[in-house]
mmCIF file of N, CA and C in Angstrom:
data_model
loop_
_atom_site.group_PDB
_atom_site.id
_atom_site.type_symbol
_atom_site.label_atom_id
_atom_site.label_comp_id
_atom_site.label_asym_id
_atom_site.label_seq_id
_atom_site.Cartn_x
_atom_site.Cartn_y
_atom_site.Cartn_z
ATOM 1 N N MET A 75 -149.791 -223.859 -2.800
ATOM 2 C CA MET A 75 -149.688 -223.124 -3.878
ATOM 3 C C MET A 75 -150.594 -223.008 -5.105
ATOM 4 N N VAL A 76 -151.077 -222.470 -6.355
ATOM 5 C CA VAL A 76 -152.147 -221.768 -7.111
ATOM 6 C C VAL A 76 -151.957 -222.484 -8.385
ATOM 7 N N GLU A 77 -153.514 -222.654 -8.597
ATOM 8 C CA GLU A 77 -153.602 -222.563 -10.602
ATOM 9 C C GLU A 77 -154.526 -222.399 -10.802
ATOM 10 N N TYR A 78 -154.086 -221.871 -12.071
ATOM 11 C CA TYR A 78 -154.832 -220.194 -12.413
ATOM 12 C C TYR A 78 -155.250 -220.626 -14.356
ATOM 13 N N GLU A 79 -156.243 -220.301 -15.106
ATOM 14 C CA GLU A 79 -156.993 -220.202 -15.617
ATOM 15 C C GLU A 79 -156.805 -218.828 -16.669
ATOM 16 N N VAL A 80 -156.934 -218.816 -17.741
ATOM 17 C CA VAL A 80 -156.951 -217.658 -18.340
ATOM 18 C C VAL A 80 -158.230 -217.682 -19.315
ATOM 19 N N ALA A 81 -159.151 -217.242 -18.830
ATOM 20 C CA ALA A 81 -160.624 -217.096 -19.911
ATOM 21 C C ALA A 81 -160.326 -215.860 -20.683
ATOM 22 N N GLU A 82 -161.208 -216.147 -21.442
ATOM 23 C CA GLU A 82 -161.437 -214.822 -22.797
ATOM 24 C C GLU A 82 -161.671 -214.394 -22.761
ATOM 25 N N GLU A 83 -161.915 -213.182 -23.754
ATOM 26 C CA GLU A 83 -162.007 -211.818 -23.778
ATOM 27 C C GLU A 83 -163.700 -211.883 -23.817
ATOM 28 N N GLN A 84 -164.323 -210.829 -22.982
ATOM 29 C CA GLN A 84 -165.537 -210.598 -22.896
ATOM 30 C C GLN A 84 -165.276 -208.952 -22.600
ATOM 31 N N GLU A 85 -166.013 -208.605 -23.842
ATOM 32 C CA GLU A 85 -166.381 -206.776 -23.885
ATOM 33 C C GLU A 85 -164.922 -206.082 -23.568
ATOM 34 N N GLY A 86 -164.136 -206.250 -23.591
ATOM 35 C CA GLY A 86 -162.787 -205.442 -23.014
ATOM 36 C C GLY A 86 -162.569 -205.391 -21.849
ATOM 37 N N ARG A 87 -162.712 -207.479 -21.387
ATOM 38 C CA ARG A 87 -162.661 -207.869 -20.499
ATOM 39 C C ARG A 87 -161.822 -209.127 -20.170
ATOM 40 N N GLY A 88 -159.818 -209.109 -20.088
ATOM 41 C CA GLY A 88 -160.489 -210.988 -19.840
ATOM 42 C C GLY A 88 -159.723 -211.101 -17.973
ATOM 43 N N CYS A 89 -159.517 -212.658 -18.240
ATOM 44 C CA CYS A 89 -159.907 -212.667 -16.976
ATOM 45 C C CYS A 89 -158.785 -213.752 -16.391
ATOM 46 N N LEU A 90 -158.153 -213.358 -15.131
ATOM 47 C CA LEU A 90 -157.720 -214.796 -14.869
ATOM 48 C C LEU A 90 -158.151 -215.571 -13.464
ATOM 49 N N ARG A 91 -158.606 -216.632 -13.583
ATOM 50 C CA ARG A 91 -158.753 -217.439 -12.496
ATOM 51 C C ARG A 91 -157.652 -218.283 -11.873
ATOM 52 N N LEU A 92 -158.097 -217.790 -10.303
ATOM 53 C CA LEU A 92 -156.508 -218.578 -9.241
ATOM 54 C C LEU A 92 -157.773 -219.208 -8.135
ATOM 55 N N ARG A 93 -157.411 -220.587 -8.101
ATOM 56 C CA ARG A 93 -157.265 -221.367 -7.264
ATOM 57 C C ARG A 93 -155.888 -221.844 -6.472
ATOM 58 N N GLY A 94 -157.229 -222.481 -5.423
ATOM 59 C CA GLY A 94 -155.811 -222.534 -3.936
ATOM 60 C C GLY A 94 -155.556 -221.594 -3.175
ATOM 61 N N ASP A 95 -153.555 -221.786 -3.081
ATOM 62 C CA ASP A 95 -153.163 -220.526 -1.748
ATOM 63 C C ASP A 95 -151.788 -219.729 -3.068
ATOM 64 N N LEU A 96 -152.401 -218.710 -2.790
ATOM 65 C CA LEU A 96 -151.656 -218.104 -3.399
ATOM 66 C C LEU A 96 -150.210 -217.398 -2.259
ATOM 67 N N ASP A 97 -149.013 -218.319 -2.566
ATOM 68 C CA ASP A 97 -148.262 -218.117 -1.717
ATOM 69 C C ASP A 97 -146.789 -217.665 -2.434
ATOM 70 N N GLY A 98 -146.540 -217.253 -3.524
ATOM 71 C CA GLY A 98 -145.467 -216.728 -4.032
ATOM 72 C C GLY A 98 -144.709 -218.347 -4.668
ATOM 73 N N ASP A 99 -145.262 -219.491 -4.599
ATOM 74 C CA ASP A 99 -145.038 -221.295 -5.130
ATOM 75 C C ASP A 99 -145.048 -220.220 -6.647
ATOM 76 N N THR A 100 -146.244 -219.476 -6.776
ATOM 77 C CA THR A 100 -146.038 -219.192 -8.737
ATOM 78 C C THR A 100 -145.959 -218.477 -8.985
ATOM 79 N N SER A 101 -145.165 -217.929 -9.506
ATOM 80 C CA SER A 101 -144.761 -216.367 -9.325
ATOM 81 C C SER A 101 -145.659 -215.432 -10.814
ATOM 82 N N GLU A 102 -144.991 -214.247 -10.135
ATOM 83 C CA GLU A 102 -145.503 -213.278 -11.040
ATOM 84 C C GLU A 102 -145.262 -213.366 -12.212
ATOM 85 N N ARG A 103 -144.409 -213.318 -13.436
ATOM 86 C CA ARG A 103 -143.688 -213.769 -14.389
ATOM 87 C C ARG A 103 -144.448 -215.062 -14.498
ATOM 88 N N GLU A 104 -144.594 -216.131 -14.372
ATOM 89 C CA GLU A 104 -145.629 -217.118 -14.756
ATOM 90 C C GLU A 104 -146.528 -216.807 -14.670
ATOM 91 N N LEU A 105 -147.553 -215.359 -14.172
ATOM 92 C CA LEU A 105 -148.927 -215.319 -14.202
ATOM 93 C C LEU A 105 -149.168 -214.043 -16.065
ATOM 94 N N ALA A 106 -147.594 -213.197 -15.060
ATOM 95 C CA ALA A 106 -147.816 -212.851 -16.550
ATOM 96 C C ALA A 106 -148.139 -213.232 -17.732
ATOM 97 N N GLY A 107 -147.323 -214.029 -17.760
ATOM 98 C CA GLY A 107 -147.142 -214.610 -19.317
ATOM 99 C C GLY A 107 -148.078 -215.539 -19.786
ATOM 100 N N ALA A 108 -148.810 -215.751 -18.489
ATOM 101 C CA ALA A 108 -150.166 -216.815 -19.080
ATOM 102 C C ALA A 108 -151.442 -215.548 -18.962
ATOM 103 N N LEU A 109 -151.159 -214.067 -18.665
ATOM 104 C CA LEU A 109 -151.552 -212.497 -19.105
ATOM 105 C C LEU A 109 -151.188 -212.047 -20.240
ATOM 106 N N ALA A 110 -150.158 -212.929 -20.975
ATOM 107 C CA ALA A 110 -149.553 -211.861 -22.245
ATOM 108 C C ALA A 110 -150.660 -212.260 -23.416
ATOM 109 N N GLY A 111 -151.073 -212.679 -23.521
ATOM 110 C CA GLY A 111 -152.355 -212.217 -24.866
ATOM 111 C C GLY A 111 -153.167 -211.281 -24.623
ATOM 112 N N HIS A 112 -153.790 -211.305 -22.760
ATOM 113 C CA HIS A 112 -154.543 -210.226 -22.790
ATOM 114 C C HIS A 112 -153.557 -209.308 -22.290
ATOM 115 N N TYR A 113 -152.518 -208.935 -22.270
ATOM 116 C CA TYR A 113 -151.647 -208.292 -22.165
ATOM 117 C C TYR A 113 -151.333 -206.542 -23.654
ATOM 118 N N THR A 114 -151.094 -208.222 -24.456
ATOM 119 C CA THR A 114 -151.095 -207.870 -26.015
ATOM 120 C C THR A 114 -152.193 -207.846 -27.087
ATOM 121 N N ASP A 115 -153.552 -207.713 -26.084
ATOM 122 C CA ASP A 115 -154.769 -207.637 -26.992
ATOM 123 C C ASP A 115 -155.545 -206.099 -27.319
ATOM 124 N N ALA A 116 -155.075 -205.222 -28.296
ATOM 125 C CA ALA A 116 -155.595 -203.853 -28.044
ATOM 126 C C ALA A 116 -157.711 -203.825 -27.562
ATOM 127 N N GLY A 117 -157.952 -204.809 -27.571
ATOM 128 C CA GLY A 117 -159.227 -204.585 -27.180
ATOM 129 C C GLY A 117 -159.533 -204.808 -25.372
ATOM 130 N N VAL A 118 -158.450 -205.758 -25.115
ATOM 131 C CA VAL A 118 -158.435 -205.615 -23.885
ATOM 132 C C VAL A 118 -158.276 -204.606 -22.977
ATOM 133 N N ARG A 119 -158.843 -203.887 -22.336
ATOM 134 C CA ARG A 119 -158.862 -202.920 -21.408
ATOM 135 C C ARG A 119 -158.518 -202.521 -20.033
ATOM 136 N N VAL A 120 -159.208 -204.047 -19.358
ATOM 137 C CA VAL A 120 -158.959 -204.540 -18.298
ATOM 138 C C VAL A 120 -159.334 -205.722 -18.258
ATOM 139 N N ILE A 121 -157.924 -206.007 -16.959
ATOM 140 C CA ILE A 121 -157.661 -208.183 -16.650
ATOM 141 C C ILE A 121 -157.921 -208.031 -15.209
ATOM 142 N N VAL A 122 -158.837 -208.906 -15.002
ATOM 143 C CA VAL A 122 -159.916 -209.323 -13.617
ATOM 144 C C VAL A 122 -158.818 -210.888 -13.605
ATOM 145 N N VAL A 123 -158.568 -209.988 -12.048
ATOM 146 C CA VAL A 123 -158.073 -211.323 -11.233
ATOM 147 C C VAL A 123 -159.408 -211.993 -10.112
ATOM 148 N N ASP A 124 -159.414 -213.771 -10.430
ATOM 149 C CA ASP A 124 -160.485 -213.906 -10.277
ATOM 150 C C ASP A 124 -160.265 -214.221 -9.058
ATOM 151 N N LEU A 125 -160.232 -213.941 -7.610
ATOM 152 C CA LEU A 125 -159.783 -214.528 -6.489
ATOM 153 C C LEU A 125 -161.097 -215.790 -5.581
ATOM 154 N N PHE A 126 -162.009 -215.925 -6.174
ATOM 155 C CA PHE A 126 -162.782 -216.667 -5.494
ATOM 156 C C PHE A 126 -162.307 -217.737 -5.181
ATOM 157 N N GLN A 127 -161.832 -218.274 -5.386
ATOM 158 C CA GLN A 127 -161.274 -220.040 -4.908
ATOM 159 C C GLN A 127 -160.001 -219.794 -4.279
ATOM 160 N N VAL A 128 -159.560 -218.834 -4.336
ATOM 161 C CA VAL A 128 -158.160 -218.762 -3.115
ATOM 162 C C VAL A 128 -158.550 -218.632 -1.750
ATOM 163 N N HIS A 129 -158.284 -219.088 -1.236
ATOM 164 C CA HIS A 129 -158.333 -219.554 0.367
ATOM 165 C C HIS A 129 -157.353 -219.677 1.134
ATOM 166 N N GLN A 130 -156.406 -218.342 0.314
ATOM 167 C CA GLN A 130 -154.884 -218.020 1.563
ATOM 168 C C GLN A 130 -154.548 -217.307 0.502
ATOM 169 N N ILE A 131 -153.376 -216.270 1.252
ATOM 170 C CA ILE A 131 -152.313 -215.437 0.397
ATOM 171 C C ILE A 131 -151.742 -215.395 1.367
ATOM 172 N N THR A 132 -150.117 -215.403 1.169
ATOM 173 C CA THR A 132 -148.908 -214.688 2.282
ATOM 174 C C THR A 132 -148.207 -213.739 1.530
ATOM 175 N N LEU A 133 -147.779 -212.517 2.116
ATOM 176 C CA LEU A 133 -147.230 -211.066 2.119
ATOM 177 C C LEU A 133 -146.632 -211.684 0.551
ATOM 178 N N GLU A 134 -145.970 -213.016 -0.087
ATOM 179 C CA GLU A 134 -145.511 -213.018 -1.396
ATOM 180 C C GLU A 134 -146.902 -213.543 -2.332
ATOM 181 N N GLY A 135 -147.987 -213.969 -1.757
ATOM 182 C CA GLY A 135 -148.673 -213.727 -2.909
ATOM 183 C C GLY A 135 -149.356 -211.946 -3.057
ATOM 184 N N VAL A 136 -148.833 -211.253 -2.475
ATOM 185 C CA VAL A 136 -149.654 -209.730 -2.451
ATOM 186 C C VAL A 136 -149.007 -209.326 -3.024
ATOM 187 N N ALA A 137 -147.554 -209.721 -3.103
ATOM 188 C CA ALA A 137 -146.315 -208.898 -4.104
ATOM 189 C C ALA A 137 -146.427 -209.528 -5.624
ATOM 190 N N VAL A 138 -146.349 -210.269 -5.529
ATOM 191 C CA VAL A 138 -147.125 -211.029 -7.177
ATOM 192 C C VAL A 138 -148.703 -210.591 -7.418
ATOM 193 N N LEU A 139 -149.469 -209.933 -6.696
ATOM 194 C CA LEU A 139 -150.348 -209.047 -7.572
ATOM 195 C C LEU A 139 -150.048 -207.550 -7.803
ATOM 196 N N LEU A 140 -148.976 -207.196 -7.008
ATOM 197 C CA LEU A 140 -148.531 -205.699 -7.044
ATOM 198 C C LEU A 140 -147.188 -205.875 -8.427
ATOM 199 N N GLY A 141 -146.691 -207.089 -8.938
ATOM 200 C CA GLY A 141 -146.377 -207.149 -9.755
ATOM 201 C C GLY A 141 -147.555 -207.086 -11.363
ATOM 202 N N LEU A 142 -147.666 -207.831 -11.273
ATOM 203 C CA LEU A 142 -149.421 -207.774 -12.073
ATOM 204 C C LEU A 142 -149.894 -205.984 -12.442
ATOM 205 N N LEU A 143 -150.476 -206.089 -11.163
ATOM 206 C CA LEU A 143 -149.994 -204.631 -11.427
ATOM 207 C C LEU A 143 -149.645 -203.295 -12.388
ATOM 208 N N LYS A 144 -148.697 -203.855 -11.552
ATOM 209 C CA LYS A 144 -147.866 -202.540 -12.321
ATOM 210 C C LYS A 144 -147.121 -202.847 -13.977
ATOM 211 N N GLU A 145 -147.666 -204.353 -14.321
ATOM 212 C CA GLU A 145 -147.089 -205.185 -15.355
ATOM 213 C C GLU A 145 -148.042 -204.487 -16.283
ATOM 214 N N SER A 146 -149.503 -204.736 -15.329
ATOM 215 C CA SER A 146 -150.643 -204.009 -16.338
ATOM 216 C C SER A 146 -150.592 -202.603 -16.508
ATOM 217 N N LYS A 147 -150.413 -201.991 -15.185
ATOM 218 C CA LYS A 147 -150.397 -200.080 -15.581
ATOM 219 C C LYS A 147 -149.268 -200.331 -16.794
ATOM 220 N N ARG A 148 -148.284 -200.373 -16.848
ATOM 221 C CA ARG A 148 -147.328 -200.457 -17.766
ATOM 222 C C ARG A 148 -147.515 -200.459 -19.597
ATOM 223 N N ARG A 149 -148.071 -201.330 -19.640
ATOM 224 C CA ARG A 149 -148.794 -201.883 -21.237
ATOM 225 C C ARG A 149 -150.246 -200.862 -21.151
ATOM 226 N N GLY A 150 -150.737 -199.590 -20.261
ATOM 227 C CA GLY A 150 -152.216 -199.370 -20.788
ATOM 228 C C GLY A 150 -153.320 -200.038 -20.191
ATOM 229 N N LYS A 151 -153.371 -201.046 -19.286
ATOM 230 C CA LYS A 151 -154.647 -201.924 -18.461
ATOM 231 C C LYS A 151 -154.907 -201.597 -17.746
ATOM 232 N N ARG A 152 -155.283 -201.501 -16.767
ATOM 233 C CA ARG A 152 -156.615 -201.796 -15.413
ATOM 234 C C ARG A 152 -156.470 -203.121 -15.282
ATOM 235 N N LEU A 153 -155.839 -203.282 -13.929
ATOM 236 C CA LEU A 153 -156.232 -204.756 -12.767
ATOM 237 C C LEU A 153 -157.202 -204.289 -12.240
ATOM 238 N N VAL A 154 -157.844 -205.468 -11.735
ATOM 239 C CA VAL A 154 -158.472 -205.047 -11.020
ATOM 240 C C VAL A 154 -158.730 -206.804 -10.036
ATOM 241 N N ILE A 155 -159.338 -207.162 -9.113
ATOM 242 C CA ILE A 155 -159.876 -208.089 -8.422
ATOM 243 C C ILE A 155 -160.938 -208.910 -8.024
ATOM 244 N N GLU A 156 -162.017 -209.881 -8.250
ATOM 245 C CA GLU A 156 -163.223 -209.737 -7.599
ATOM 246 C C GLU A 156 -163.220 -210.665 -6.391
ATOM 247 N N SER A 157 -164.507 -211.030 -5.928
ATOM 248 C CA SER A 157 -165.017 -212.186 -5.096
ATOM 249 C C SER A 157 -163.251 -212.434 -3.977
ATOM 250 N N ALA A 158 -162.887 -211.533 -3.653
ATOM 251 C CA ALA A 158 -161.598 -211.604 -2.499
ATOM 252 C C ALA A 158 -162.412 -212.246 -1.828
ATOM 253 N N GLY A 159 -162.453 -212.576 -0.280
ATOM 254 C CA GLY A 159 -163.151 -213.314 0.295
ATOM 255 C C GLY A 159 -162.275 -213.694 1.684
ATOM 256 N N GLY A 160 -162.858 -213.903 2.960
ATOM 257 C CA GLY A 160 -161.934 -214.659 4.071
ATOM 258 C C GLY A 160 -160.652 -213.539 4.142
ATOM 259 N N GLN A 161 -159.711 -214.237 4.606
ATOM 260 C CA GLN A 161 -158.261 -214.465 5.152
ATOM 261 C C GLN A 161 -158.134 -213.161 4.125
ATOM 262 N N VAL A 162 -158.349 -214.048 2.501
ATOM 263 C CA VAL A 162 -157.114 -212.927 1.782
ATOM 264 C C VAL A 162 -157.599 -212.324 0.934
ATOM 265 N N ARG A 163 -159.286 -211.291 1.786
ATOM 266 C CA ARG A 163 -159.869 -210.225 1.828
ATOM 267 C C ARG A 163 -159.278 -208.813 2.858
ATOM 268 N N ARG A 164 -158.551 -210.022 4.190
ATOM 269 C CA ARG A 164 -158.294 -209.344 4.699
ATOM 270 C C ARG A 164 -157.039 -209.263 4.761
ATOM 271 N N LYS A 165 -155.990 -209.934 4.053
ATOM 272 C CA LYS A 165 -154.350 -209.787 3.828
ATOM 273 C C LYS A 165 -154.845 -208.399 2.813
ATOM 274 N N LEU A 166 -154.894 -208.899 1.979
ATOM 275 C CA LEU A 166 -155.668 -207.467 1.111
ATOM 276 C C LEU A 166 -155.501 -205.926 1.817
ATOM 277 N N ALA A 167 -156.487 -205.875 2.516
ATOM 278 C CA ALA A 167 -156.880 -204.928 3.529
ATOM 279 C C ALA A 167 -155.662 -204.340 3.694
ATOM 280 N N VAL A 168 -155.708 -205.334 4.843
ATOM 281 C CA VAL A 168 -154.281 -204.448 5.638
ATOM 282 C C VAL A 168 -153.469 -204.638 5.201
ATOM 283 N N THR A 169 -152.517 -204.507 4.120
ATOM 284 C CA THR A 169 -151.827 -204.328 3.048
ATOM 285 C C THR A 169 -152.365 -203.039 2.582
ATOM 286 N N GLY A 170 -153.089 -202.715 2.320
ATOM 287 C CA GLY A 170 -154.052 -201.834 1.496
ATOM 288 C C GLY A 170 -153.975 -201.749 0.277
ATOM 289 N N LEU A 171 -154.104 -203.169 -0.491
ATOM 290 C CA LEU A 171 -154.189 -202.696 -1.641
ATOM 291 C C LEU A 171 -155.112 -203.802 -2.023
ATOM 292 N N LEU A 172 -156.234 -203.752 -1.556
ATOM 293 C CA LEU A 172 -157.467 -204.102 -1.637
ATOM 294 C C LEU A 172 -158.710 -202.723 -2.102
ATOM 295 N N PRO A 173 -158.166 -201.248 -2.046
ATOM 296 C CA PRO A 173 -159.526 -200.270 -2.442
ATOM 297 C C PRO A 173 -157.811 -200.130 -3.362
ATOM 298 N N ILE A 174 -157.186 -200.435 -3.751
ATOM 299 C CA ILE A 174 -156.725 -200.183 -5.171
ATOM 300 C C ILE A 174 -156.614 -200.874 -5.784
ATOM 301 N N LEU A 175 -156.962 -202.525 -6.109
ATOM 302 C CA LEU A 175 -157.480 -203.579 -7.101
ATOM 303 C C LEU A 175 -158.614 -203.855 -6.647
ATOM 304 N N SER A 176 -159.709 -203.226 -6.280
ATOM 305 C CA SER A 176 -161.132 -203.563 -6.422
ATOM 306 C C SER A 176 -162.003 -202.673 -7.343
ATOM 307 N N PRO A 177 -163.117 -202.661 -7.265
ATOM 308 C CA PRO A 177 -163.308 -202.329 -9.042
ATOM 309 C C PRO A 177 -164.072 -201.197 -8.165
ATOM 310 N N GLY A 178 -164.098 -199.979 -8.471
ATOM 311 C CA GLY A 178 -165.345 -199.419 -7.699
ATOM 312 C C GLY A 178 -165.527 -197.842 -8.168
#
């Protein structure tokens, strides 16, 4: 199960820090709700999902990130991931999501 923390906006960037395993137990709706302030804040242009402390991700977890990506685009925001490593980075690469969400 993943835990999350929403960080304050800094220089047009909002941040969602995740910890644990992103396996679908935490829904996209729950995380989108946590991000609601960043979605509606006109000053936030980029939403960063920090995956540094996520140890494992399942396909359901990938689907959660895809849902956040779609919602961000719908609201005119850019969603990026940072600090994905190990199994998480490999899963995102295999699914084709890594180049879509990685800053660059």
